[in-house]
Short mmCIF file of C-alpha atoms and ligand atoms in Angstrom, two decimals:
data_model
loop_
_atom_site.label_atom_id
_atom_site.label_comp_id
_atom_site.label_asym_id
_atom_site.label_seq_id
_atom_site.Cartn_x
_atom_site.Cartn_y
_atom_site.Cartn_z
CA MET A 1 -81.42 37.14 67.86
CA THR A 2 -78.53 35.88 65.76
CA ILE A 3 -75.55 34.04 67.15
CA THR A 4 -72.23 35.86 66.67
CA GLU A 5 -69.52 34.36 64.50
CA ALA A 6 -67.24 33.94 67.51
CA ASP A 7 -69.95 32.17 69.53
CA PHE A 8 -70.76 29.89 66.60
CA GLU A 9 -67.07 28.98 66.21
CA PHE A 10 -66.82 28.29 69.93
CA ILE A 11 -69.87 26.00 69.96
CA SER A 12 -68.64 24.23 66.82
CA SER A 13 -65.27 23.56 68.44
CA VAL A 14 -66.84 22.23 71.66
CA VAL A 15 -69.23 19.96 69.72
CA ARG A 16 -66.44 18.71 67.48
CA ALA A 17 -64.11 18.00 70.40
CA GLU A 18 -66.77 16.03 72.28
CA SER A 19 -68.60 14.20 69.50
CA ALA A 20 -66.67 14.65 66.21
CA ILE A 21 -69.84 16.21 64.76
CA VAL A 22 -68.90 18.88 62.22
CA LEU A 23 -71.01 22.05 62.27
CA GLU A 24 -70.23 23.91 59.09
CA ARG A 25 -70.85 27.61 58.50
CA GLY A 26 -74.49 28.03 57.56
CA LYS A 27 -75.64 25.87 60.49
CA GLU A 28 -76.05 28.92 62.76
CA TYR A 29 -79.85 28.50 62.63
CA LEU A 30 -79.46 24.91 63.88
CA VAL A 31 -77.27 25.96 66.80
CA GLU A 32 -79.74 28.68 67.72
CA SER A 33 -82.81 26.48 67.56
CA ARG A 34 -81.14 23.66 69.52
CA LEU A 35 -79.58 25.88 72.20
CA LEU A 36 -82.62 28.05 72.91
CA PRO A 37 -84.35 25.36 75.01
CA VAL A 38 -81.04 24.66 76.83
CA ALA A 39 -80.72 28.38 77.65
CA LYS A 40 -84.30 28.48 78.93
CA GLU A 41 -83.96 25.32 81.01
CA SER A 42 -80.68 26.43 82.56
CA GLY A 43 -82.02 29.89 83.43
CA HIS A 44 -80.05 31.92 80.88
CA PRO A 45 -82.07 34.75 79.32
CA THR A 46 -80.35 34.41 75.92
CA ILE A 47 -78.16 31.99 73.99
CA ALA A 48 -75.34 34.53 74.29
CA ASP A 49 -75.61 34.30 78.09
CA LEU A 50 -75.57 30.52 77.92
CA ILE A 51 -72.43 30.56 75.78
CA LYS A 52 -70.79 33.12 78.06
CA GLN A 53 -71.34 30.75 80.98
CA LEU A 54 -69.99 27.81 78.96
CA ARG A 55 -66.87 29.82 78.14
CA ARG A 56 -66.44 30.62 81.86
CA SER A 57 -66.83 27.00 82.84
CA PRO A 58 -66.15 24.94 79.72
CA MET A 59 -66.00 21.63 81.56
CA GLY A 60 -69.09 22.29 83.69
CA PRO A 61 -72.50 20.61 83.40
CA LEU A 62 -73.59 22.85 80.50
CA ARG A 63 -71.08 21.13 78.22
CA GLY A 64 -72.98 17.83 78.29
CA GLN A 65 -76.32 19.57 77.80
CA VAL A 66 -75.02 21.42 74.76
CA ILE A 67 -73.68 18.21 73.20
CA GLU A 68 -76.97 16.40 73.87
CA ALA A 69 -78.84 19.29 72.26
CA MET A 70 -76.63 19.34 69.18
CA THR A 71 -76.97 15.65 68.31
CA THR A 72 -79.65 14.79 65.76
CA ASN A 73 -81.66 11.87 67.09
CA GLU A 74 -84.04 11.36 64.17
CA THR A 75 -84.92 7.66 63.91
CA SER A 76 -87.86 5.30 63.45
CA PHE A 77 -88.77 1.63 63.59
CA PHE A 78 -87.57 -0.32 60.52
CA ARG A 79 -86.14 2.91 59.09
CA ASP A 80 -85.76 2.67 55.29
CA VAL A 81 -87.17 -0.91 55.45
CA HIS A 82 -84.68 -2.54 53.02
CA PRO A 83 -81.80 -3.20 55.46
CA PHE A 84 -84.29 -4.93 57.74
CA HIS A 85 -85.62 -7.10 54.89
CA ALA A 86 -82.00 -7.99 54.11
CA LEU A 87 -81.46 -8.90 57.74
CA SER A 88 -84.54 -11.11 58.09
CA ASP A 89 -84.50 -12.72 54.64
CA THR A 90 -80.78 -13.29 54.06
CA VAL A 91 -78.38 -12.29 56.81
CA LEU A 92 -80.00 -13.90 59.87
CA PRO A 93 -80.82 -17.25 58.17
CA GLU A 94 -77.24 -17.40 56.85
CA LEU A 95 -75.63 -16.52 60.17
CA ILE A 96 -77.89 -18.84 62.14
CA ARG A 97 -76.73 -21.69 59.87
CA ALA A 98 -73.09 -20.62 60.18
CA ARG A 99 -73.25 -20.31 63.98
CA ALA A 100 -75.21 -23.54 64.55
CA ALA A 101 -72.40 -25.01 66.66
CA GLU A 102 -71.70 -22.01 68.89
CA ARG A 103 -75.36 -20.88 69.04
CA SER A 104 -74.38 -17.30 69.66
CA LEU A 105 -74.94 -14.03 67.80
CA ASN A 106 -73.48 -10.60 68.50
CA ILE A 107 -75.19 -7.62 66.92
CA TRP A 108 -74.36 -3.94 67.41
CA SER A 109 -76.64 -0.98 66.81
CA ALA A 110 -74.05 1.80 66.96
CA ALA A 111 -75.50 5.31 67.35
CA SER A 112 -78.83 3.76 68.24
CA SER A 113 -80.58 7.00 69.26
CA SER A 114 -83.82 6.24 71.15
CA GLY A 115 -83.66 2.52 70.39
CA GLN A 116 -86.10 1.96 67.52
CA GLU A 117 -83.29 0.49 65.40
CA ALA A 118 -82.17 -1.95 68.12
CA TYR A 119 -85.73 -3.06 68.89
CA SER A 120 -86.49 -3.50 65.18
CA ILE A 121 -83.48 -5.83 64.99
CA ALA A 122 -84.56 -7.58 68.21
CA MET A 123 -88.01 -8.33 66.72
CA LEU A 124 -86.43 -9.91 63.64
CA VAL A 125 -83.94 -11.94 65.69
CA SER A 126 -86.71 -13.21 67.92
CA ASP A 127 -88.72 -14.26 64.82
CA ALA A 128 -85.68 -15.92 63.27
CA LEU A 129 -84.98 -17.98 66.40
CA VAL A 130 -88.53 -19.20 67.03
CA GLY A 131 -88.38 -22.90 67.90
CA GLN A 132 -84.59 -22.81 68.33
CA PRO A 133 -83.92 -22.63 72.07
CA GLY A 134 -80.51 -22.18 73.63
CA TRP A 135 -79.21 -19.30 71.51
CA ARG A 136 -77.31 -16.53 73.23
CA VAL A 137 -78.01 -13.24 71.50
CA ARG A 138 -76.18 -10.12 72.52
CA LEU A 139 -77.66 -7.01 70.97
CA LEU A 140 -75.67 -3.97 71.94
CA ALA A 141 -77.26 -0.50 71.56
CA THR A 142 -74.81 2.35 71.99
CA ASP A 143 -75.00 6.11 71.62
CA ILE A 144 -73.16 9.21 72.77
CA SER A 145 -76.36 10.52 74.35
CA GLN A 146 -77.29 9.26 77.82
CA GLN A 147 -80.80 10.68 77.36
CA MET A 148 -81.26 8.51 74.27
CA LEU A 149 -79.92 5.44 76.08
CA ASP A 150 -82.32 6.06 78.97
CA ARG A 151 -85.16 6.16 76.48
CA THR A 152 -83.94 2.91 74.93
CA THR A 153 -83.73 1.22 78.33
CA SER A 154 -87.28 2.31 79.18
CA GLY A 155 -88.55 0.93 75.85
CA LEU A 156 -91.39 3.48 75.99
CA TYR A 157 -92.64 5.02 72.75
CA SER A 158 -95.42 7.46 71.99
CA GLN A 159 -98.31 6.70 69.64
CA LEU A 160 -96.66 8.93 67.05
CA GLU A 161 -93.40 6.99 67.31
CA VAL A 162 -95.03 3.58 66.94
CA ASN A 163 -97.05 4.90 64.00
CA ARG A 164 -93.76 5.51 62.19
CA GLY A 165 -92.66 2.28 60.54
CA LEU A 166 -93.95 -0.29 63.00
CA PRO A 167 -96.47 -2.71 61.43
CA ALA A 168 -99.65 -3.10 63.51
CA GLN A 169 -99.16 -6.84 64.04
CA ARG A 170 -95.69 -6.22 65.47
CA LEU A 171 -97.08 -3.57 67.81
CA VAL A 172 -99.67 -6.01 69.11
CA LYS A 173 -97.14 -8.83 69.43
CA HIS A 174 -94.22 -7.03 71.06
CA PHE A 175 -95.62 -4.00 72.92
CA THR A 176 -97.90 -3.35 75.88
CA ARG A 177 -99.91 -0.17 76.30
CA GLN A 178 -98.74 2.01 79.19
CA GLY A 179 -101.15 4.96 79.46
CA THR A 180 -100.51 7.17 76.44
CA HIS A 181 -97.39 5.20 75.48
CA TRP A 182 -96.44 1.73 74.34
CA GLN A 183 -93.71 -0.28 76.04
CA VAL A 184 -91.56 -2.91 74.37
CA ASN A 185 -92.19 -6.26 76.07
CA GLU A 186 -89.65 -7.50 78.57
CA ASP A 187 -88.25 -10.34 76.45
CA LEU A 188 -87.02 -7.86 73.84
CA ARG A 189 -85.91 -5.30 76.43
CA ARG A 190 -83.79 -8.03 78.04
CA MET A 191 -82.17 -8.78 74.68
CA VAL A 192 -80.95 -5.16 74.23
CA GLU A 193 -77.97 -3.99 76.28
CA CYS A 194 -77.45 -0.20 76.35
CA ARG A 195 -74.06 1.43 76.69
CA LEU A 196 -72.69 4.94 76.37
CA LEU A 197 -70.16 4.99 73.54
CA ASN A 198 -68.58 7.84 71.64
CA LEU A 199 -67.62 6.42 68.25
CA ASP A 200 -64.66 8.79 68.07
CA ALA A 201 -63.24 8.02 71.53
CA ALA A 202 -61.90 4.84 73.12
CA TRP A 203 -64.32 1.93 72.74
CA PRO A 204 -64.96 -0.43 75.64
CA MET A 205 -64.18 -4.12 75.21
CA MET A 206 -66.71 -5.59 72.83
CA PRO A 207 -67.07 -9.05 71.34
CA SER A 208 -66.48 -9.59 67.62
CA MET A 209 -69.69 -8.68 65.83
CA ASP A 210 -71.75 -10.70 63.38
CA VAL A 211 -73.80 -7.70 62.29
CA ILE A 212 -73.19 -3.99 62.76
CA PHE A 213 -75.76 -1.30 62.08
CA LEU A 214 -73.88 2.01 61.84
CA ARG A 215 -76.60 4.02 60.22
CA ASN A 216 -77.09 7.73 59.74
CA VAL A 217 -74.23 8.88 61.92
CA LEU A 218 -71.10 8.89 59.69
CA ILE A 219 -72.75 11.72 57.73
CA TYR A 220 -72.03 14.08 60.63
CA PHE A 221 -68.26 13.44 60.63
CA ASP A 222 -65.34 14.60 58.50
CA ILE A 223 -63.47 12.16 56.24
CA PRO A 224 -60.57 11.28 58.61
CA THR A 225 -63.08 10.57 61.39
CA LYS A 226 -65.20 8.35 59.12
CA GLN A 227 -62.00 6.49 58.13
CA ARG A 228 -60.90 6.02 61.73
CA ILE A 229 -64.30 4.67 62.72
CA LEU A 230 -64.61 2.37 59.69
CA ALA A 231 -61.15 0.92 60.38
CA ARG A 232 -62.22 0.08 63.93
CA VAL A 233 -65.53 -1.34 62.73
CA ARG A 234 -63.57 -3.51 60.30
CA SER A 235 -61.46 -4.97 63.08
CA LEU A 236 -64.57 -5.76 65.12
CA LEU A 237 -66.60 -7.39 62.34
CA ARG A 238 -66.30 -11.17 61.95
CA PRO A 239 -64.98 -12.29 58.55
CA ASP A 240 -68.43 -13.44 57.44
CA GLY A 241 -70.28 -10.57 59.14
CA TYR A 242 -72.30 -7.72 57.68
CA LEU A 243 -72.19 -3.95 58.07
CA PHE A 244 -75.20 -1.76 57.26
CA LEU A 245 -74.81 1.97 56.73
CA GLY A 246 -77.39 4.72 56.19
CA GLY A 247 -78.78 5.47 52.73
CA ALA A 248 -76.46 8.46 52.26
CA GLU A 249 -73.38 6.65 53.58
CA THR A 250 -70.81 4.36 52.00
CA THR A 251 -67.34 2.90 52.61
CA LEU A 252 -66.43 3.70 49.00
CA ASN A 253 -63.32 5.91 48.75
CA LEU A 254 -63.00 5.73 52.51
CA ASP A 255 -61.99 2.18 53.34
CA ALA A 256 -60.83 -0.34 50.74
CA GLY A 257 -61.13 -3.15 53.29
CA PHE A 258 -64.88 -3.36 52.71
CA GLU A 259 -66.75 -4.51 49.67
CA ARG A 260 -70.30 -3.53 48.89
CA VAL A 261 -72.80 -6.31 48.33
CA GLN A 262 -76.41 -5.91 47.29
CA ILE A 263 -79.00 -7.83 49.28
CA GLY A 264 -82.38 -7.28 47.68
CA ASN A 265 -82.78 -3.51 47.69
CA ALA A 266 -80.25 -2.91 50.47
CA PRO A 267 -76.55 -2.30 50.10
CA ALA A 268 -74.48 -4.01 52.78
CA TYR A 269 -70.73 -4.13 53.38
CA ARG A 270 -68.55 -7.17 53.97
CA LEU A 271 -64.86 -7.60 54.67
CA ARG A 272 -62.96 -7.83 51.43
CA SER A 273 -61.17 -11.15 51.26
CA GLU A 274 -57.36 -11.02 51.13
CA GLY A 275 -55.88 -10.34 47.76
CA LYS A 276 -58.79 -8.35 46.36
CA THR A 277 -58.39 -4.60 45.96
CA ALA A 278 -60.91 -1.77 45.81
C1 SAM B 1 -79.72 10.35 63.21
S1 SAM B 1 -79.47 9.33 64.62
C2 SAM B 1 -79.41 7.73 63.85
C3 SAM B 1 -80.16 6.71 64.65
C4 SAM B 1 -80.26 5.33 63.99
N1 SAM B 1 -78.96 4.74 63.79
C5 SAM B 1 -81.03 5.41 62.69
O1 SAM B 1 -80.42 5.26 61.63
O2 SAM B 1 -82.24 5.62 62.73
C6 SAM B 1 -77.75 9.68 64.97
C7 SAM B 1 -77.33 9.27 66.37
O3 SAM B 1 -75.90 9.36 66.43
C8 SAM B 1 -75.54 9.74 67.72
N2 SAM B 1 -74.16 10.27 67.69
C9 SAM B 1 -73.72 11.46 67.21
N3 SAM B 1 -72.39 11.56 67.36
C10 SAM B 1 -71.98 10.40 67.95
C11 SAM B 1 -70.71 9.91 68.37
N4 SAM B 1 -69.58 10.63 68.21
N5 SAM B 1 -70.65 8.69 68.92
C12 SAM B 1 -71.78 7.95 69.08
N6 SAM B 1 -73.00 8.36 68.72
C13 SAM B 1 -73.11 9.59 68.14
C14 SAM B 1 -76.59 10.77 68.11
O4 SAM B 1 -76.69 10.92 69.52
C15 SAM B 1 -77.85 10.17 67.47
O5 SAM B 1 -78.59 9.44 68.39
#
């Protein structure tokens, strides 16, 4: 079965209104493959029936299910490796020195999906602070998907998930086997605070951030949305803080307030000091 043009347009407009995710023409296959399980679960014989019901009751419970289904949650521990090397080798030692008096760090994993990114950061922070008691670390993990946040809170990962990017010694050190799954140990779970947050809606009160991971999510948005989000990220980042984006993302030509710095093999972004231009 193929989705009609009108149904595709309708789904695109709902998804864009709720999440800012742009579904361009040609993504019909994606909509079909993602909505088929939602149709089945909600007792609709076809995707067309599901969409008909959503049109009848656009603000009903199906709306949330459709948005959840249309988000791409692909992630893994230490994804792309280099940003995490930059964090452990350069950024954390530097910030720990700079914050020696206040002994506090605020880190944000924005669009954190099922939590592998936040827990990867948590492992590195816990290593960096060994033997330095009294630090207050706030590691915020946010996403638009409540299902993903629930997974993050549980800290439970399958064998397949821990096989992707997590070194064996870290698995042994920070996880406990729970039947067929592995659970992140409580000390790291306590470090990570999960919150629902739509990057393109109002943000709750958040502290100024020392490090922001905003990785592999801007790619789904149009240029004005990326610019709006980057401007807000800029106002939240501390003057000596660091922003990490995904490998296919950049602030270049979007926000002149950032400058790109290279840390080992990872690009990072810092606030441009006054007076400098792009
Ligand atoms: C591909 S995952 C990236 C996960 C992780 N940052 C990484 O790089 O591995 C993209 C995440 O962005 C979330 N997302 C999509 N639109 C969003 C929005 N408007 N606000 C917040 N999160 C959003 C999705 O739910 C998904 O979990």
